[in-house]
Coordinates of C-alpha atoms in Angstrom, one line a residue:
X1 CA 0.0 0.0 0.0
X2 CA 1.3 3.4 -1.0
X3 CA 1.8 6.2 1.7
X4 CA -1.0 8.1 0.1
X5 CA -3.3 5.2 0.3
X6 CA -2.3 4.4 3.8
X7 CA -2.9 8.0 4.9
X8 CA -6.3 8.0 3.3
X9 CA -7.5 4.7 4.8
X10 CA -11.2 4.6 5.4
X11 CA -13.6 1.9 6.6
X12 CA -15.5 0.2 3.8
X13 CA -17.9 -2.6 3.3
X14 CA -18.9 -4.9 6.0
X15 CA -16.6 -3.5 8.7
X16 CA -18.1 -0.1 8.3
X17 CA -21.7 -1.4 8.3
X18 CA -20.9 -3.6 11.3
X19 CA -19.4 -0.7 13.2
X20 CA -22.4 1.4 12.6
X21 CA -24.7 -1.4 13.7
X22 CA -22.9 -1.8 17.0
X23 CA -22.7 1.9 17.4
X24 CA -26.4 2.3 16.9
X25 CA -27.3 -0.5 19.4
X26 CA -24.7 0.6 22.0
X27 CA -25.3 4.3 21.9
X28 CA -29.1 3.9 21.9
X29 CA -28.9 1.5 24.8
X30 CA -26.6 3.7 26.9
X31 CA -28.6 6.8 26.3
X32 CA -31.8 5.1 27.0
X33 CA -30.4 3.6 30.2
X34 CA -29.1 7.0 31.4
X35 CA -32.2 9.0 30.5
X36 CA -35.0 6.6 31.4
X37 CA -33.5 5.5 34.7
X38 CA -32.5 9.0 35.7
X39 CA -36.1 10.2 35.0
X40 CA -37.5 7.3 37.0
X41 CA -35.3 7.8 40.1
X42 CA -35.6 11.6 40.1
X43 CA -39.3 11.3 39.8
X44 CA -39.5 8.9 42.8
X45 CA -36.9 11.0 44.7
X46 CA -39.1 14.1 44.2
X47 CA -42.0 12.2 45.8
X48 CA -40.2 10.7 48.8
X49 CA -37.1 11.3 50.9
X50 CA -36.6 7.5 51.6
X51 CA -33.8 5.8 49.8
X52 CA -35.5 2.4 49.7
X53 CA -38.2 3.2 47.3
X54 CA -35.8 5.2 45.1
X55 CA -33.3 2.4 45.0
X56 CA -36.0 -0.2 44.3
X57 CA -37.4 1.8 41.5
X58 CA -34.0 2.3 40.0
X59 CA -33.1 -1.4 40.0
X60 CA -36.5 -2.4 38.6
X61 CA -36.2 0.2 35.9
X62 CA -32.7 -1.0 35.1
X63 CA -33.7 -4.7 34.8
X64 CA -36.9 -4.0 32.9
X65 CA -35.2 -1.6 30.5
X66 CA -32.2 -3.8 29.8
X67 CA -34.3 -6.8 29.0
X68 CA -36.7 -4.7 26.9
X69 CA -33.8 -3.2 24.9
X70 CA -32.3 -6.7 24.3
X71 CA -35.6 -8.2 23.2
X72 CA -36.4 -5.2 21.0
X73 CA -33.0 -5.3 19.3
X74 CA -33.1 -9.1 18.8
X75 CA -36.6 -9.0 17.2
X76 CA -35.7 -6.0 15.0
X77 CA -32.4 -7.4 13.8
X78 CA -33.9 -10.9 13.4
X79 CA -36.5 -9.4 11.1
X80 CA -33.8 -7.7 9.1
X81 CA -31.8 -10.9 8.9
X82 CA -34.9 -12.8 7.7
X83 CA -35.4 -10.2 5.0
X84 CA -31.8 -10.4 3.9
X85 CA -32.0 -14.2 3.6
X86 CA -35.3 -14.0 1.6
X87 CA -33.7 -11.5 -0.8
X88 CA -30.6 -13.7 -1.2
X89 CA -32.8 -16.7 -1.9
X90 CA -34.7 -14.7 -4.5
X91 CA -31.4 -13.7 -6.1
X92 CA -30.1 -17.3 -6.2
X93 CA -33.3 -18.3 -8.0
X94 CA -33.0 -15.5 -10.5
X95 CA -29.3 -16.3 -11.2
X96 CA -30.3 -19.9 -11.8
X97 CA -33.3 -19.2 -14.0
X98 CA -32.4 -15.9 -15.8
X99 CA -28.6 -15.6 -15.8
X100 CA -28.5 -13.4 -18.9
X101 CA -31.0 -11.0 -17.6
X102 CA -29.2 -10.8 -14.3
X103 CA -25.9 -10.1 -16.1
X104 CA -27.5 -7.3 -18.1
X105 CA -29.0 -5.9 -14.9
X106 CA -25.6 -5.9 -13.1
X107 CA -24.0 -4.1 -16.1
X108 CA -26.8 -1.5 -16.0
X109 CA -26.0 -0.9 -12.3
X110 CA -22.4 -0.1 -13.2
X111 CA -23.4 2.1 -16.1
X112 CA -25.5 4.0 -13.6
X113 CA -22.4 4.4 -11.4
X114 CA -20.5 6.1 -14.3
X115 CA -18.8 3.3 -16.3
X116 CA -19.1 3.1 -20.0
X117 CA -21.5 0.4 -21.3
X118 CA -18.6 -1.7 -22.7
X119 CA -16.5 -1.4 -19.5
X120 CA -19.6 -2.1 -17.4
X121 CA -20.4 -5.2 -19.4
X122 CA -16.8 -6.5 -18.9
X123 CA -16.8 -5.8 -15.2
X124 CA -20.2 -7.5 -14.8
X125 CA -18.9 -10.6 -16.7
X126 CA -15.7 -10.8 -14.7
X127 CA -17.4 -10.3 -11.3
X128 CA -20.1 -12.8 -12.2
X129 CA -17.5 -15.4 -13.3
X130 CA -15.6 -14.9 -10.0
X131 CA -18.6 -14.9 -7.6
X132 CA -22.0 -14.4 -9.2
X133 CA -24.0 -14.3 -6.0
X134 CA -21.6 -12.1 -4.1
X135 CA -21.4 -9.6 -7.0
X136 CA -25.1 -9.4 -7.6
X137 CA -26.0 -9.3 -3.9
X138 CA -23.6 -6.5 -3.2
X139 CA -24.5 -4.4 -6.2
X140 CA -28.3 -4.9 -6.2
X141 CA -29.1 -5.4 -2.5
X142 CA -26.1 -4.1 -0.5
X143 CA -25.9 -7.5 1.3
X144 CA -23.0 -9.8 1.9
X145 CA -24.4 -13.3 1.7
X146 CA -21.5 -14.6 3.8
X147 CA -22.1 -12.2 6.6
X148 CA -25.7 -11.6 7.7
X149 CA -26.5 -9.2 10.5
X150 CA -26.3 -11.0 13.9
X151 CA -29.3 -10.3 16.2
X152 CA -27.5 -11.7 19.2
X153 CA -24.7 -9.2 18.9
X154 CA -27.1 -6.3 18.7
X155 CA -29.2 -7.7 21.7
X156 CA -26.2 -8.1 24.0
X157 CA -24.6 -4.8 23.0
X158 CA -27.9 -3.0 23.7
X159 CA -28.5 -4.8 27.0
X160 CA -25.0 -4.2 28.4
X161 CA -24.9 -0.6 27.3
X162 CA -28.3 0.0 28.9
X163 CA -27.2 -1.6 32.1
X164 CA -24.0 0.5 32.3
X165 CA -25.9 3.6 31.5
X166 CA -28.6 3.0 34.0
X167 CA -26.2 2.2 36.9
X168 CA -24.9 5.8 36.9
X169 CA -28.2 7.6 37.9
X170 CA -29.0 4.8 40.3
X171 CA -25.7 5.2 42.2
X172 CA -25.9 9.0 41.9
X173 CA -29.3 9.2 43.5
X174 CA -28.8 6.8 46.4
X175 CA -25.2 7.6 47.5
X176 CA -25.3 11.4 48.2
X177 CA -27.2 13.0 51.2
X178 CA -30.9 13.6 50.6
X179 CA -30.4 17.4 50.0
X180 CA -27.8 16.8 47.3
X181 CA -29.0 13.6 45.5
X182 CA -31.1 15.3 42.8
X183 CA -28.4 18.0 41.9
X184 CA -25.7 15.3 41.9
X185 CA -27.8 13.0 39.7
X186 CA -28.6 15.8 37.2
X187 CA -24.9 16.8 36.9
X188 CA -23.8 13.2 36.5
X189 CA -26.4 12.5 33.9
X190 CA -25.6 15.6 31.9
X191 CA -21.9 14.8 31.9
X192 CA -22.6 11.1 30.9
X193 CA -24.9 12.2 28.1
X194 CA -22.4 14.7 26.9
X195 CA -19.8 11.9 26.8
X196 CA -22.1 9.5 24.9
X197 CA -23.0 12.2 22.4
X198 CA -19.4 13.1 21.8
X199 CA -18.5 9.4 21.4
X200 CA -21.2 8.7 19.0
X201 CA -20.2 11.8 16.9
X202 CA -16.5 10.7 16.9
X203 CA -17.3 7.1 15.8
X204 CA -19.9 8.2 13.3
X205 CA -17.8 11.1 11.9
X206 CA -20.6 13.6 12.5
X207 CA -20.9 16.9 14.2
X208 CA -19.9 16.6 17.9
X209 CA -21.7 19.8 19.0
X210 CA -25.0 18.8 17.4
X211 CA -24.9 15.2 18.8
X212 CA -24.0 16.4 22.3
X213 CA -26.6 19.2 22.5
X214 CA -29.3 16.9 21.2
X215 CA -28.8 14.1 23.8
X216 CA -28.1 16.5 26.7
X217 CA -31.2 18.6 26.0
X218 CA -33.4 15.5 25.7
X219 CA -32.1 14.2 29.1
X220 CA -32.7 17.5 30.8
X221 CA -36.2 17.8 29.5
X222 CA -36.9 14.2 30.6
X223 CA -35.6 14.8 34.1
X224 CA -37.5 18.0 34.5
X225 CA -40.8 16.5 33.5
X226 CA -40.4 13.5 35.8
X227 CA -39.2 15.6 38.7
X228 CA -42.3 17.8 38.3
X229 CA -44.6 14.8 38.2
X230 CA -43.0 13.3 41.2
X231 CA -43.2 16.5 43.2
X232 CA -46.9 16.8 42.3
X233 CA -47.8 13.2 43.1
X234 CA -45.8 13.3 46.3
X235 CA -47.5 16.4 47.5
X236 CA -51.0 15.1 46.6
X237 CA -50.4 11.7 48.2
X238 CA -48.6 13.0 51.2

């Protein structure tokens, strides 16, 4: 590899798609764990000064949320995997029954990408001769038939990320003195959300400021709403 190519190395293909899939599941799980659990414990803390109910609510929210995220990711990615397998099965059938039409279709795809018709036809022929299914699946469907999306990876990533994210507000709300627990939790949550927003922006090559402001603002609104509800309910019940 030349120095220029090495300096311009970028993620391509499956590795980039896999990284984005893990990033989506991990960041979504962590943010949801932080925000939903923080809102839950702050809401309960606004209604009572006792640590027991707050801690119980936090643990229950952590367990329910982690399992919910895992199941949701598993079902979602399994559906995606089933769709990919169905599309690949259809492509296999078309390659077997209509090879010439499929070859012409592949050539047309490369013409649409900017190749001349003659060059596109030669490229399509060579790629089909080397790996017909792989060439057609990648060009037509954007799928690697040797590497389907894995629902278990997404489920575990989401569940672990949610658990780690949820632990922070649970600990922040139960460890400080009663007078400080809500301010400490708010500060801890804002810092954690800023970190996850920055991390997602760095890994996804997007705007760090936009991602950070978005997640922090959403977390603050969620905590404010649940604190208000908890204060109102606590006053009415008390």
